[in-house]
């Protein structure tokens, strides 16, 4: 079982993030990108790096700043004086798992450089399209408390993230366990436990998981209901429904089932849908957000009985 091996191995470096690890595993099997939001020092980078190592994938980290340029991410051409030719120097985007730290610190122009990479799995340097490695997943982080020197992510870019995962402080016992392990020097970096062939097979088998008409109707009803809520400016997109379908199939596969059940959809609805919903300002001030909308939608939409 891929998930069990990944959780056990990352447990050497991280404490108490089982649900987050499961969501990230679902995302990479589903071929989707992840937005991680959490305060500094909560192990976003450590988690991302060790996650990449467990599946033996090339990892790179891009620290976003207001002055970073698109060429710093995707690469550029240069003149090689030894050969008298122009050559391409590939940027850090050419990796399997790319951690884009503090994505909202980059300018809109630089953020837009990620759009082609995330959607098309390729970049263009001096008019030449270059394919990115397979698999390719962007793990982008955001600090929820930073308000200065940041740029709001465009709605189109947010919609390209399959999931948004909120990282919070660990429960008391987990944080104490982390401190004990740090004190005893028991943490170590994760090693590769999943082969590339295993990951490819997981993708093929997950896509063969059966989704009944009732489950498809349920997914559509959830997505549609977010659009009808009077508190919402923009509800979930068709891409949100597509991502909910794919991730539900992978969730079922990881649990050893050949079919999707409503609980798969319900478990994934908040991380897959909530970040795509834009709430009217007058309701935002009352603490209403995308998560609130999705929770209430899940209570209103009738669960199919199969």
Coordinates of C-alpha atoms in Angstrom, one line a residue:
X1 CA 0.0 0.0 0.0
X2 CA 1.6 3.2 -1.2
X3 CA 0.0 5.5 1.4
X4 CA 1.0 3.3 4.3
X5 CA 4.6 3.3 3.2
X6 CA 4.7 7.0 2.6
X7 CA 3.2 7.8 6.0
X8 CA 5.5 5.5 7.8
X9 CA 8.6 6.9 6.1
X10 CA 7.6 10.6 6.5
X11 CA 7.0 9.8 10.2
X12 CA 10.8 9.8 10.6
X13 CA 10.9 13.5 9.9
X14 CA 7.4 14.8 10.6
X15 CA 4.9 14.2 13.5
X16 CA 1.1 14.3 13.3
X17 CA 0.3 15.2 9.7
X18 CA -1.4 12.0 8.5
X19 CA -4.3 13.7 6.9
X20 CA -2.1 16.2 5.1
X21 CA 0.2 13.4 3.8
X22 CA -2.9 11.5 2.6
X23 CA -4.2 14.6 0.7
X24 CA -0.8 15.2 -0.9
X25 CA -0.6 11.5 -1.9
X26 CA -4.0 11.7 -3.5
X27 CA -3.0 14.9 -5.3
X28 CA 0.2 13.5 -6.9
X29 CA -1.6 10.3 -8.0
X30 CA -4.4 12.5 -9.4
X31 CA -1.7 14.6 -11.2
X32 CA -2.8 17.8 -9.4
X33 CA -1.2 20.8 -7.6
X34 CA -1.5 21.7 -4.0
X35 CA -1.7 25.1 -2.2
X36 CA -0.4 24.8 1.4
X37 CA -1.4 27.6 3.8
X38 CA 0.0 27.9 7.2
X39 CA 2.0 30.2 9.6
X40 CA 5.8 30.2 9.4
X41 CA 7.6 27.4 11.2
X42 CA 4.9 24.8 10.8
X43 CA 7.1 22.5 8.6
X44 CA 5.7 23.2 5.2
X45 CA 9.1 23.0 3.5
X46 CA 10.2 20.0 5.6
X47 CA 7.0 18.1 4.7
X48 CA 7.3 18.9 1.0
X49 CA 10.9 17.9 0.8
X50 CA 10.5 14.6 2.6
X51 CA 7.3 13.8 0.7
X52 CA 9.3 14.1 -2.6
X53 CA 12.1 11.9 -1.2
X54 CA 9.7 9.1 -0.3
X55 CA 8.6 8.7 -3.9
X56 CA 12.1 9.2 -5.3
X57 CA 11.3 12.4 -7.2
X58 CA 13.5 15.3 -8.0
X59 CA 12.7 18.2 -5.7
X60 CA 13.4 21.9 -6.1
X61 CA 12.5 24.9 -4.0
X62 CA 11.7 28.4 -5.3
X63 CA 11.6 31.2 -2.8
X64 CA 9.3 33.9 -4.2
X65 CA 10.2 37.6 -3.7
X66 CA 8.8 40.7 -5.2
X67 CA 11.8 41.1 -7.5
X68 CA 12.0 37.5 -8.8
X69 CA 11.5 37.3 -12.6
X70 CA 9.9 34.6 -14.8
X71 CA 13.3 33.7 -16.2
X72 CA 14.5 32.9 -12.6
X73 CA 11.8 30.2 -12.5
X74 CA 11.6 28.7 -16.0
X75 CA 15.1 29.4 -17.2
X76 CA 16.7 31.4 -20.0
X77 CA 19.0 31.3 -23.0
X78 CA 22.7 32.2 -22.8
X79 CA 25.5 32.5 -25.2
X80 CA 28.2 29.8 -24.8
X81 CA 31.5 31.4 -25.9
X82 CA 33.2 28.0 -26.1
X83 CA 30.8 26.7 -28.8
X84 CA 29.6 30.0 -30.2
X85 CA 26.0 28.9 -29.8
X86 CA 23.0 30.0 -27.8
X87 CA 22.0 27.4 -25.2
X88 CA 19.1 27.0 -22.8
X89 CA 19.7 27.0 -19.0
X90 CA 16.7 25.3 -17.4
X91 CA 15.3 26.9 -14.2
X92 CA 14.2 25.2 -11.0
X93 CA 10.7 24.5 -12.4
X94 CA 12.3 21.5 -14.1
X95 CA 11.7 19.1 -11.3
X96 CA 9.0 16.6 -10.3
X97 CA 8.0 18.2 -7.0
X98 CA 8.4 22.0 -7.0
X99 CA 7.9 23.9 -3.7
X100 CA 7.0 27.5 -4.5
X101 CA 7.5 29.2 -1.2
X102 CA 5.3 32.2 -0.4
X103 CA 3.8 32.3 -3.9
X104 CA 1.8 35.5 -3.2
X105 CA 5.1 37.4 -2.7
X106 CA 5.9 37.2 -6.4
X107 CA 4.6 39.9 -8.8
X108 CA 1.6 39.0 -11.0
X109 CA 3.9 38.7 -14.0
X110 CA 6.0 36.1 -12.3
X111 CA 2.9 34.3 -10.9
X112 CA 1.6 34.1 -14.5
X113 CA 4.8 32.2 -15.5
X114 CA 3.6 29.4 -13.4
X115 CA 0.2 29.1 -15.2
X116 CA 1.5 27.5 -18.3
X117 CA 3.7 25.1 -16.3
X118 CA 0.8 24.1 -14.0
X119 CA -1.8 23.7 -16.8
X120 CA 0.1 22.6 -19.8
X121 CA 3.0 20.8 -18.1
X122 CA 5.4 22.8 -20.2
X123 CA 7.2 26.1 -20.3
X124 CA 8.2 28.4 -23.2
X125 CA 11.7 29.8 -23.4
X126 CA 12.5 32.2 -26.3
X127 CA 9.5 30.8 -28.2
X128 CA 10.6 27.2 -27.7
X129 CA 8.1 24.9 -25.8
X130 CA 9.8 22.5 -23.4
X131 CA 8.0 19.7 -21.6
X132 CA 8.4 19.4 -17.9
X133 CA 9.3 16.1 -16.2
X134 CA 6.6 13.6 -15.4
X135 CA 5.1 13.5 -12.9
X136 CA 5.0 17.2 -12.1
X137 CA 3.4 18.7 -9.1
X138 CA 3.6 22.3 -7.6
X139 CA 3.4 22.6 -3.9
X140 CA 2.8 26.3 -3.3
X141 CA 2.8 27.9 0.2
X142 CA 1.1 31.0 1.5
X143 CA 1.4 32.7 4.9
X144 CA -2.1 33.7 6.0
X145 CA -1.0 36.4 8.4
X146 CA 1.2 38.4 5.9
X147 CA -0.6 41.4 4.5
X148 CA 2.3 43.6 3.3
X149 CA 4.4 43.0 0.2
X150 CA 2.1 40.4 -1.1
X151 CA -0.1 40.1 -4.2
X152 CA -3.4 38.4 -4.4
X153 CA -3.5 35.3 -6.5
X154 CA -5.7 35.6 -9.6
X155 CA -8.8 33.5 -9.5
X156 CA -7.7 31.6 -12.6
X157 CA -4.5 30.6 -10.9
X158 CA -6.2 29.5 -7.7
X159 CA -8.6 27.4 -9.7
X160 CA -5.6 25.4 -11.1
X161 CA -4.7 24.1 -7.6
X162 CA -6.4 20.8 -7.2
X163 CA -6.4 21.3 -3.4
X164 CA -5.8 23.9 -0.7
X165 CA -4.6 22.4 2.5
X166 CA -4.6 24.4 5.7
X167 CA -1.7 23.5 8.0
X168 CA -2.5 24.4 11.6
X169 CA -0.6 24.0 14.9
X170 CA -0.2 20.4 16.0
X171 CA -2.4 19.0 18.8
X172 CA -0.7 19.3 22.2
X173 CA 0.5 15.7 22.5
X174 CA 1.8 15.7 18.9
X175 CA 3.8 18.9 19.5
X176 CA 5.2 17.5 22.7
X177 CA 6.2 14.3 20.9
X178 CA 7.9 16.4 18.3
X179 CA 9.9 18.2 21.0
X180 CA 10.9 15.0 22.6
X181 CA 12.1 13.5 19.3
X182 CA 14.0 16.7 18.6
X183 CA 15.6 16.6 22.1
X184 CA 16.7 13.0 21.5
X185 CA 17.9 13.6 17.9
X186 CA 15.5 11.0 16.7
X187 CA 14.4 12.8 13.5
X188 CA 16.0 11.8 10.2
X189 CA 15.3 12.5 6.5
X190 CA 12.9 10.2 4.7
X191 CA 14.2 7.8 2.1
X192 CA 12.6 6.5 -1.1
X193 CA 10.0 3.8 -0.4
X194 CA 7.9 4.1 -3.6
X195 CA 9.2 3.3 -7.0
X196 CA 8.3 5.3 -10.1
X197 CA 6.7 2.2 -11.5
X198 CA 4.5 1.9 -8.4
X199 CA 3.3 5.4 -8.7
X200 CA 2.5 5.0 -12.4
X201 CA 0.6 1.8 -11.7
X202 CA -1.3 3.5 -8.9
X203 CA -2.4 6.2 -11.4
X204 CA -3.6 3.7 -13.9
X205 CA -5.5 1.6 -11.4
X206 CA -7.0 4.6 -9.6
X207 CA -8.4 5.8 -12.9
X208 CA -10.2 2.5 -13.4
X209 CA -12.1 2.9 -10.1
X210 CA -15.9 2.8 -10.9
X211 CA -18.0 5.9 -10.3
X212 CA -21.7 5.3 -10.4
X213 CA -24.3 7.7 -11.9
X214 CA -25.5 8.4 -8.4
X215 CA -22.0 9.5 -7.3
X216 CA -21.6 11.7 -10.4
X217 CA -25.0 13.3 -9.6
X218 CA -23.8 13.8 -6.0
X219 CA -20.6 15.6 -7.1
X220 CA -22.5 17.8 -9.6
X221 CA -25.1 18.7 -7.0
X222 CA -22.4 19.8 -4.5
X223 CA -20.7 21.9 -7.2
X224 CA -24.0 23.4 -8.5
X225 CA -25.2 24.3 -4.9
X226 CA -22.1 26.4 -4.3
X227 CA -23.0 28.5 -7.3
X228 CA -26.6 29.1 -6.1
X229 CA -25.7 30.3 -2.6
X230 CA -26.7 34.0 -2.3
X231 CA -23.6 34.8 -0.3
X232 CA -21.3 33.8 -3.1
X233 CA -19.9 35.9 -6.0
X234 CA -18.3 32.9 -7.7
X235 CA -19.0 29.3 -7.0
X236 CA -17.1 26.2 -7.8
X237 CA -16.0 25.8 -11.4
X238 CA -16.5 22.8 -13.7
X239 CA -12.8 22.1 -13.0
X240 CA -13.6 21.8 -9.3
X241 CA -16.1 19.0 -10.1
X242 CA -13.5 17.3 -12.3
X243 CA -10.9 17.4 -9.5
X244 CA -13.4 16.2 -7.0
X245 CA -14.2 13.2 -9.2
X246 CA -10.5 12.3 -9.8
X247 CA -9.5 12.7 -6.1
X248 CA -12.5 10.6 -5.0
X249 CA -11.4 7.8 -7.3
X250 CA -7.9 7.9 -5.8
X251 CA -9.3 8.0 -2.3
X252 CA -11.3 4.9 -3.0
X253 CA -8.2 3.2 -4.6
X254 CA -6.0 3.9 -1.5
X255 CA -8.7 2.4 0.7
X256 CA -8.7 -0.8 -1.4
X257 CA -12.0 -0.3 -3.1
X258 CA -12.9 -0.5 -6.8
X259 CA -15.8 2.0 -6.5
X260 CA -16.4 5.5 -5.1
X261 CA -18.7 6.0 -2.1
X262 CA -20.3 9.3 -0.9
X263 CA -17.9 9.5 2.0
X264 CA -14.9 9.8 -0.4
X265 CA -16.5 12.8 -1.9
X266 CA -17.5 14.4 1.4
X267 CA -14.0 13.9 2.8
X268 CA -12.4 15.7 -0.1
X269 CA -15.0 18.4 -0.8
X270 CA -13.5 21.1 1.5
X271 CA -9.8 20.8 0.4
X272 CA -10.9 20.5 -3.3
X273 CA -13.6 23.1 -3.5
X274 CA -13.5 25.7 -0.8
X275 CA -10.5 27.8 -2.1
X276 CA -12.3 28.4 -5.4
X277 CA -15.3 30.1 -3.8
X278 CA -15.4 33.9 -3.6
X279 CA -17.7 35.1 -0.9
X280 CA -19.3 38.5 -1.0
X281 CA -17.5 41.1 1.2
X282 CA -20.5 41.8 3.5
X283 CA -20.5 38.1 4.5
X284 CA -16.7 37.8 4.7
X285 CA -16.7 40.3 7.6
X286 CA -19.0 38.0 9.5
X287 CA -16.5 35.2 9.2
X288 CA -18.1 33.4 6.3
X289 CA -15.6 31.7 4.0
X290 CA -15.4 29.0 1.3
X291 CA -15.1 26.3 4.0
X292 CA -18.3 27.5 5.7
X293 CA -20.2 27.4 2.3
X294 CA -19.0 23.9 1.5
X295 CA -19.8 22.6 5.0
X296 CA -23.4 23.9 4.7
X297 CA -23.7 22.6 1.1
X298 CA -22.7 19.1 2.3
X299 CA -25.5 19.3 4.9
X300 CA -28.1 20.5 2.4
X301 CA -27.3 18.1 -0.5
X302 CA -28.9 14.7 -0.2
X303 CA -26.5 11.9 0.0
X304 CA -27.2 9.0 -2.4
X305 CA -28.1 5.7 -0.9
X306 CA -26.2 2.9 -2.6

